[in-house]
Amino acid sequence: MKTTITWTGQMAFSGMTPSGHEIKMDAAPEVGGQNSGARPMELLLHAVAGCTGIDIISILRKMRLNPTSFHMEVEGTRAEDHPRRFTHIHIHYALEGELPENKVIRAIQLSKEKYCSVSHSLNAEITASYSINGVAGKEKI
């Protein structure tokens, strides 16, 4: 995989992903940016969520299960000192539909432990929780 990112002025950069999608990045105004794009660390949280979300939908479909709704709330904690990396990322998976809890737990575990290449590319501690049809799950993942 290869991509090119181009500086577009001030603190902004733009690039085209290998799949043909444009991504714009910029810094906050207080550090010289103009807020014309997402922060790189924001994109990293989105990448973790997108990766694990794709895994979970794929795994559930292989189990012949189809969520009617699915969203994730992702919270990242960063170190105080530079390079201010993520030290902890928590993902709450909220699913709706006819989904047996043990199958949802298994899908989350498989994504977390085996399949999510983005999270495996980080050294942050990644934890997870879940809810099905608005009911919080009790099992630790």
Coordinates of N, CA, C and O in Angstrom, one line a residue:
M1 N 0.9 -1.2 0.0 CA 0.0 0.0 0.0 C 0.9 1.2 0.0 O 1.9 1.3 0.7
K2 N 0.5 2.2 -0.8 CA 1.3 3.4 -0.9 C 0.4 4.6 -1.1 O -0.7 4.5 -1.7
T3 N 0.7 5.7 -0.5 CA -0.1 6.9 -0.7 C 0.8 8.2 -0.7 O 2.0 8.1 -0.3
T4 N 0.3 9.3 -1.2 CA 1.0 10.5 -1.2 C 0.2 11.6 -0.5 O -1.0 11.7 -0.8
I5 N 0.9 12.3 0.4 CA 0.2 13.4 1.2 C 0.9 14.7 0.8 O 2.2 14.7 0.8
T6 N 0.2 15.7 0.4 CA 0.7 17.0 -0.1 C 0.4 18.1 0.9 O -0.7 18.3 1.3
W7 N 1.4 18.9 1.2 CA 1.2 20.1 2.0 C 0.4 21.1 1.1 O 0.8 21.4 0.0
T8 N -0.6 21.7 1.7 CA -1.5 22.6 1.0 C -1.4 24.0 1.6 O -2.2 24.9 1.2
G9 N -0.4 24.3 2.5 CA -0.3 25.6 3.0 C -0.6 25.6 4.5 O -1.2 24.7 5.0
Q10 N 0.0 26.6 5.2 CA -0.1 26.7 6.7 C 0.3 25.3 7.3 O 1.4 24.9 7.1
M11 N -0.7 24.7 8.0 CA -0.4 23.4 8.6 C -1.3 22.3 8.0 O -1.5 21.2 8.5
A12 N -1.9 22.6 6.8 CA -2.8 21.7 6.1 C -2.1 20.7 5.1 O -1.1 21.1 4.5
F13 N -2.7 19.5 5.0 CA -2.2 18.5 4.1 C -3.4 17.8 3.5 O -4.5 17.8 4.1
S14 N -3.2 17.3 2.3 CA -4.3 16.6 1.6 C -3.7 15.4 0.9 O -2.5 15.5 0.5
G15 N -4.5 14.4 0.8 CA -4.0 13.2 0.2 C -5.1 12.4 -0.4 O -6.3 12.5 -0.1
M16 N -4.7 11.5 -1.4 CA -5.7 10.6 -2.0 C -5.3 9.2 -1.5 O -4.2 8.8 -1.7
T17 N -6.3 8.5 -1.0 CA -6.0 7.2 -0.5 C -5.8 6.3 -1.7 O -6.3 6.6 -2.8
P18 N -5.2 5.1 -1.5 CA -5.0 4.2 -2.6 C -6.4 3.7 -3.2 O -6.4 3.4 -4.4
S19 N -7.4 3.8 -2.5 CA -8.8 3.5 -3.0 C -9.5 4.6 -3.6 O -10.6 4.5 -4.0
G20 N -8.8 5.8 -3.7 CA -9.4 6.9 -4.4 C -10.2 7.9 -3.6 O -11.0 8.7 -4.2
H21 N -10.0 8.0 -2.3 CA -10.8 8.9 -1.5 C -9.8 10.0 -1.0 O -8.8 9.7 -0.4
E22 N -10.3 11.2 -1.1 CA -9.5 12.3 -0.6 C -9.6 12.5 0.9 O -10.7 12.4 1.5
I23 N -8.5 12.8 1.6 CA -8.5 13.0 3.0 C -7.8 14.4 3.2 O -6.7 14.6 2.7
K24 N -8.4 15.2 4.0 CA -7.8 16.5 4.3 C -7.5 16.5 5.8 O -8.3 16.1 6.6
M25 N -6.3 17.0 6.1 CA -5.9 17.1 7.5 C -5.4 18.5 7.8 O -4.8 19.2 6.9
D26 N -5.6 19.0 9.0 CA -5.1 20.3 9.4 C -4.9 20.3 10.9 O -5.5 19.5 11.6
A27 N -4.2 21.3 11.4 CA -4.0 21.5 12.8 C -5.1 22.5 13.3 O -5.7 23.2 12.6
A28 N -5.2 22.6 14.7 CA -6.0 23.5 15.3 C -5.5 24.9 15.1 O -4.3 25.1 15.0
P29 N -6.3 26.0 15.1 CA -5.9 27.3 14.9 C -4.8 27.8 16.0 O -3.9 28.5 15.7
E30 N -5.0 27.3 17.2 CA -4.0 27.7 18.3 C -2.6 27.2 18.0 O -1.7 27.6 18.7
V31 N -2.4 26.3 17.1 CA -1.1 25.8 16.8 C -0.7 26.1 15.3 O 0.2 25.5 14.7
G32 N -1.4 27.0 14.7 CA -1.1 27.5 13.4 C -1.9 26.9 12.2 O -1.7 27.3 11.1
G33 N -2.9 26.1 12.6 CA -3.7 25.5 11.5 C -4.9 26.4 11.3 O -5.1 27.5 11.9
Q34 N -5.7 26.0 10.3 CA -6.9 26.8 10.0 C -8.2 26.0 10.1 O -9.3 26.3 9.6
N35 N -8.1 24.8 10.7 CA -9.2 23.9 11.0 C -9.9 23.5 9.7 O -11.1 23.4 9.6
S36 N -9.1 23.3 8.6 CA -9.7 23.0 7.3 C -9.8 21.5 7.1 O -10.2 21.0 6.0
G37 N -9.4 20.7 8.1 CA -9.5 19.2 7.9 C -9.4 18.6 9.3 O -9.2 19.2 10.3
A38 N -9.6 17.3 9.2 CA -9.5 16.5 10.5 C -8.1 16.5 11.0 O -7.1 16.6 10.3
R39 N -7.9 16.3 12.3 CA -6.6 16.1 13.0 C -6.2 14.7 12.7 O -7.0 13.8 12.7
P40 N -4.9 14.5 12.5 CA -4.4 13.1 12.3 C -4.8 12.2 13.4 O -5.2 11.0 13.1
M41 N -4.8 12.6 14.7 CA -5.2 11.7 15.8 C -6.7 11.4 15.8 O -7.1 10.3 16.2
E42 N -7.5 12.3 15.3 CA -8.9 12.0 15.1 C -9.1 10.9 14.1 O -9.9 10.0 14.3
L43 N -8.3 11.0 13.0 CA -8.4 10.0 11.9 C -8.0 8.6 12.4 O -8.5 7.6 12.0
L44 N -7.0 8.6 13.4 CA -6.5 7.4 13.9 C -7.7 6.7 14.7 O -7.9 5.5 14.6
L45 N -8.4 7.4 15.5 CA -9.6 6.9 16.2 C -10.6 6.3 15.3 O -11.2 5.3 15.5
H46 N -10.9 7.1 14.2 CA -11.8 6.7 13.2 C -11.3 5.4 12.5 O -12.1 4.5 12.2
A47 N -10.0 5.3 12.3 CA -9.5 4.1 11.6 C -9.7 2.9 12.5 O -10.0 1.8 12.0
V48 N -9.4 3.0 13.8 CA -9.6 1.9 14.7 C -11.1 1.4 14.7 O -11.4 0.3 14.5
A49 N -12.0 2.4 14.8 CA -13.4 2.1 14.8 C -13.9 1.5 13.5 O -14.6 0.5 13.4
G50 N -13.4 2.1 12.4 CA -13.8 1.5 11.1 C -13.3 0.1 10.8 O -14.1 -0.7 10.3
C51 N -12.1 -0.1 11.2 CA -11.5 -1.5 11.1 C -12.3 -2.5 11.9 O -12.7 -3.6 11.4
T52 N -12.5 -2.2 13.2 CA -13.2 -3.2 14.0 C -14.7 -3.3 13.6 O -15.2 -4.4 13.7
G53 N -15.3 -2.2 13.2 CA -16.7 -2.3 12.8 C -16.8 -3.2 11.5 O -17.8 -4.0 11.5
I54 N -15.9 -3.0 10.6 CA -16.0 -3.9 9.4 C -15.8 -5.3 9.8 O -16.5 -6.2 9.3
D55 N -14.9 -5.6 10.7 CA -14.7 -7.0 11.2 C -15.9 -7.5 11.8 O -16.4 -8.7 11.4
I56 N -16.6 -6.8 12.7 CA -17.7 -7.3 13.4 C -18.9 -7.5 12.5 O -19.6 -8.6 12.6
I57 N -19.2 -6.6 11.5 CA -20.3 -6.9 10.6 C -20.0 -8.1 9.8 O -20.8 -9.0 9.6
S58 N -18.7 -8.3 9.3 CA -18.4 -9.4 8.5 C -18.5 -10.7 9.3 O -19.1 -11.7 8.8
I59 N -18.1 -10.7 10.6 CA -18.2 -11.9 11.4 C -19.6 -12.3 11.7 O -20.1 -13.4 11.6
L60 N -20.4 -11.2 12.1 CA -21.8 -11.5 12.4 C -22.6 -12.0 11.1 O -23.4 -12.9 11.2
R61 N -22.2 -11.5 10.0 CA -22.9 -12.0 8.7 C -22.5 -13.5 8.5 O -23.4 -14.2 8.0
K62 N -21.3 -13.8 8.8 CA -20.9 -15.2 8.6 C -21.6 -16.1 9.6 O -21.8 -17.3 9.3
M63 N -22.1 -15.5 10.7 CA -22.9 -16.3 11.7 C -24.4 -16.2 11.3 O -25.2 -16.6 12.1
R64 N -24.7 -15.6 10.2 CA -26.0 -15.4 9.7 C -26.9 -14.5 10.6 O -28.1 -14.7 10.8
L65 N -26.2 -13.5 11.1 CA -26.8 -12.5 12.0 C -26.7 -11.2 11.3 O -25.7 -10.8 10.7
N66 N -27.8 -10.4 11.3 CA -27.8 -9.1 10.7 C -28.3 -8.0 11.6 O -29.5 -7.9 11.9
P67 N -27.4 -7.2 12.2 CA -27.8 -6.1 13.0 C -28.7 -5.1 12.3 O -28.5 -4.9 11.1
T68 N -29.7 -4.6 13.0 CA -30.5 -3.5 12.3 C -29.9 -2.2 12.5 O -30.3 -1.2 11.8
S69 N -29.0 -2.0 13.5 CA -28.4 -0.8 13.7 C -27.1 -1.1 14.5 O -27.0 -2.0 15.3
F70 N -26.0 -0.2 14.2 CA -24.7 -0.5 14.9 C -24.0 0.8 14.9 O -23.8 1.5 13.8
H71 N -23.6 1.3 16.0 CA -22.6 2.4 16.1 C -21.6 2.2 17.2 O -21.8 1.3 18.1
M72 N -20.6 2.9 17.2 CA -19.5 2.8 18.2 C -19.2 4.1 18.7 O -19.2 5.1 18.0
E73 N -18.9 4.2 20.0 CA -18.5 5.4 20.7 C -17.0 5.1 21.1 O -16.8 4.1 21.8
V74 N -16.1 5.9 20.6 CA -14.7 5.6 20.8 C -14.1 6.7 21.6 O -14.3 7.9 21.2
E75 N -13.4 6.4 22.6 CA -12.7 7.4 23.5 C -11.3 7.1 23.6 O -10.9 6.0 24.0
G76 N -10.4 8.0 23.2 CA -9.0 7.8 23.3 C -8.4 8.7 24.4 O -8.7 9.9 24.5
T77 N -7.5 8.2 25.2 CA -6.7 8.9 26.2 C -5.3 9.0 25.7 O -4.7 8.0 25.3
R78 N -4.8 10.3 25.7 CA -3.5 10.5 25.2 C -2.5 10.8 26.4 O -2.9 11.4 27.4
A79 N -1.2 10.5 26.1 CA -0.2 10.8 27.1 C 0.0 12.3 27.2 O -0.3 13.1 26.2
E80 N 0.3 12.8 28.4 CA 0.5 14.3 28.6 C 1.8 14.8 27.9 O 1.8 15.9 27.4
D81 N 2.8 13.9 27.8 CA 4.1 14.3 27.3 C 4.2 13.9 25.8 O 3.6 12.9 25.4
H82 N 5.0 14.6 25.1 CA 5.2 14.3 23.7 C 5.9 13.0 23.6 O 6.8 12.6 24.4
P83 N 5.5 12.1 22.7 CA 4.7 12.4 21.4 C 3.2 12.4 21.6 O 2.5 12.3 20.6
R84 N 2.7 12.4 22.8 CA 1.3 12.4 23.1 C 0.5 11.3 22.4 O -0.6 11.5 21.9
R85 N 1.0 10.1 22.4 CA 0.4 9.0 21.8 C -0.8 8.6 22.6 O -1.0 9.0 23.7
F86 N -1.7 7.8 21.9 CA -2.8 7.2 22.6 C -2.3 6.1 23.6 O -1.5 5.3 23.2
T87 N -2.6 6.2 24.8 CA -2.2 5.2 25.8 C -3.4 4.2 26.1 O -3.1 3.1 26.5
H88 N -4.6 4.7 25.8 CA -5.8 3.8 26.1 C -6.9 4.2 25.1 O -7.1 5.4 24.9
I89 N -7.5 3.3 24.5 CA -8.6 3.5 23.6 C -9.7 2.6 24.1 O -9.5 1.4 24.3
H90 N -10.9 3.2 24.3 CA -12.1 2.4 24.7 C -13.1 2.5 23.6 O -13.5 3.6 23.2
I91 N -13.6 1.3 23.2 CA -14.7 1.3 22.2 C -15.9 0.7 22.8 O -15.9 -0.4 23.4
H92 N -17.0 1.4 22.7 CA -18.3 0.9 23.1 C -19.1 0.5 21.9 O -19.3 1.4 21.0
Y93 N -19.4 -0.7 21.7 CA -20.2 -1.2 20.6 C -21.7 -1.2 20.9 O -22.0 -1.9 21.9
A94 N -22.5 -0.5 20.2 CA -23.9 -0.5 20.4 C -24.6 -1.1 19.2 O -24.6 -0.5 18.2
L95 N -25.2 -2.3 19.4 CA -25.8 -3.0 18.4 C -27.3 -3.2 18.7 O -27.7 -3.3 19.8
E96 N -28.1 -3.2 17.6 CA -29.6 -3.4 17.7 C -29.9 -4.6 16.8 O -29.3 -4.8 15.8
G97 N -30.9 -5.4 17.2 CA -31.4 -6.5 16.4 C -31.5 -7.8 17.1 O -31.2 -7.8 18.3
E98 N -31.9 -8.8 16.4 CA -32.0 -10.2 17.0 C -30.6 -10.8 17.1 O -30.1 -11.5 16.1
L99 N -29.8 -10.4 18.1 CA -28.4 -10.8 18.2 C -28.1 -11.5 19.5 O -28.2 -10.9 20.6
P100 N -27.8 -12.8 19.5 CA -27.5 -13.5 20.8 C -26.2 -12.9 21.4 O -25.2 -12.6 20.6
E101 N -26.2 -12.6 22.6 CA -25.1 -11.9 23.3 C -23.8 -12.7 23.1 O -22.8 -12.1 22.8
N102 N -23.8 -14.0 23.2 CA -22.6 -14.7 23.1 C -22.0 -14.6 21.7 O -20.7 -14.6 21.6
K103 N -22.8 -14.4 20.7 CA -22.3 -14.3 19.3 C -21.7 -12.9 19.1 O -20.6 -12.7 18.5
V104 N -22.3 -11.9 19.7 CA -21.7 -10.5 19.7 C -20.4 -10.4 20.4 O -19.4 -9.9 19.9
I105 N -20.3 -11.0 21.6 CA -19.1 -11.1 22.3 C -18.0 -11.8 21.5 O -16.9 -11.3 21.4
R106 N -18.3 -12.9 20.9 CA -17.3 -13.6 20.1 C -16.8 -12.8 18.9 O -15.7 -12.7 18.6
A107 N -17.8 -12.0 18.2 CA -17.4 -11.2 17.1 C -16.4 -10.1 17.6 O -15.4 -9.8 16.9
I108 N -16.7 -9.5 18.7 CA -15.9 -8.4 19.3 C -14.5 -9.0 19.6 O -13.5 -8.4 19.3
Q109 N -14.5 -10.1 20.3 CA -13.2 -10.8 20.7 C -12.4 -11.1 19.5 O -11.2 -10.9 19.5
L110 N -13.0 -11.7 18.4 CA -12.2 -12.0 17.2 C -11.6 -10.8 16.6 O -10.5 -10.8 16.1
S111 N -12.4 -9.7 16.5 CA -11.8 -8.5 15.9 C -10.7 -8.0 16.8 O -9.6 -7.6 16.3
K112 N -10.9 -7.9 18.1 CA -9.9 -7.4 19.0 C -8.6 -8.2 19.0 O -7.5 -7.7 19.0
E113 N -8.8 -9.5 19.1 CA -7.6 -10.4 19.3 C -6.9 -10.9 18.0 O -5.8 -11.2 18.0
K114 N -7.7 -10.9 16.9 CA -7.1 -11.5 15.7 C -7.2 -10.6 14.4 O -6.2 -10.6 13.7
Y115 N -8.3 -10.0 14.2 CA -8.5 -9.4 12.8 C -8.2 -7.9 12.6 O -7.8 -7.5 11.5
C116 N -8.4 -7.1 13.6 CA -8.3 -5.6 13.4 C -6.8 -5.2 13.2 O -6.1 -5.0 14.2
S117 N -6.4 -5.0 12.0 CA -5.0 -4.7 11.7 C -4.7 -3.3 12.2 O -3.5 -3.0 12.5
V118 N -5.6 -2.4 12.2 CA -5.3 -1.0 12.7 C -5.0 -1.1 14.2 O -4.0 -0.6 14.6
S119 N -5.8 -1.7 15.0 CA -5.6 -1.8 16.4 C -4.3 -2.5 16.7 O -3.5 -2.2 17.6
H120 N -4.0 -3.5 15.9 CA -2.7 -4.3 16.1 C -1.5 -3.5 15.7 O -0.4 -3.9 16.0
S121 N -1.7 -2.4 15.0 CA -0.6 -1.5 14.6 C -0.3 -0.5 15.6 O 0.7 0.3 15.5
L122 N -1.1 -0.4 16.7 CA -0.9 0.5 17.8 C -0.3 -0.2 19.0 O -0.5 -1.4 19.1
N123 N 0.2 0.6 19.9 CA 0.6 0.1 21.2 C -0.2 0.6 22.4 O 0.1 0.4 23.5
A124 N -1.4 1.2 22.1 CA -2.3 1.6 23.1 C -3.1 0.4 23.7 O -3.3 -0.6 22.9
E125 N -3.4 0.5 24.9 CA -4.3 -0.5 25.5 C -5.7 -0.3 24.9 O -6.2 0.9 25.0
I126 N -6.3 -1.3 24.3 CA -7.7 -1.1 23.8 C -8.6 -2.0 24.5 O -8.4 -3.2 24.7
T127 N -9.6 -1.4 25.1 CA -10.7 -2.1 25.9 C -12.0 -1.9 25.2 O -12.2 -1.1 24.3
A128 N -13.0 -2.8 25.5 CA -14.2 -2.8 24.8 C -15.4 -3.0 25.8 O -15.2 -3.7 26.8
S129 N -16.5 -2.5 25.5 CA -17.8 -2.8 26.2 C -18.8 -2.8 25.1 O -18.6 -2.5 23.9
Y130 N -20.0 -3.3 25.4 CA -21.1 -3.4 24.4 C -22.5 -3.3 25.0 O -22.6 -3.4 26.2
S131 N -23.4 -3.0 24.1 CA -24.8 -3.1 24.5 C -25.6 -3.6 23.3 O -25.2 -3.4 22.1
I132 N -26.6 -4.4 23.6 CA -27.5 -5.0 22.5 C -28.9 -4.5 22.8 O -29.4 -4.7 23.9
N133 N -29.5 -3.9 21.9 CA -30.9 -3.3 22.0 C -31.0 -2.4 23.2 O -32.0 -2.5 24.0
G134 N -29.9 -1.7 23.5 CA -29.9 -0.7 24.6 C -29.6 -1.2 25.9 O -29.6 -0.5 26.9
V135 N -29.4 -2.5 26.0 CA -29.1 -3.2 27.3 C -27.5 -3.4 27.4 O -27.0 -4.1 26.6
A136 N -26.9 -2.8 28.4 CA -25.5 -2.9 28.6 C -25.1 -4.4 28.9 O -25.7 -5.1 29.6
G137 N -24.0 -4.8 28.2 CA -23.5 -6.1 28.4 C -22.7 -6.2 29.7 O -22.1 -5.2 30.1
K138 N -22.7 -7.4 30.3 CA -22.1 -7.6 31.6 C -20.7 -8.2 31.5 O -19.9 -8.1 32.4
E139 N -20.4 -8.9 30.4 CA -19.2 -9.6 30.2 C -18.1 -8.7 29.9 O -18.2 -7.8 29.1
K140 N -16.9 -8.9 30.5 CA -15.7 -8.1 30.2 C -15.1 -8.6 28.9 O -14.9 -9.8 28.8
I141 N -14.7 -7.7 28.1 CA -14.0 -8.2 26.8 C -12.6 -7.6 26.8 O -12.4 -6.4 27.0

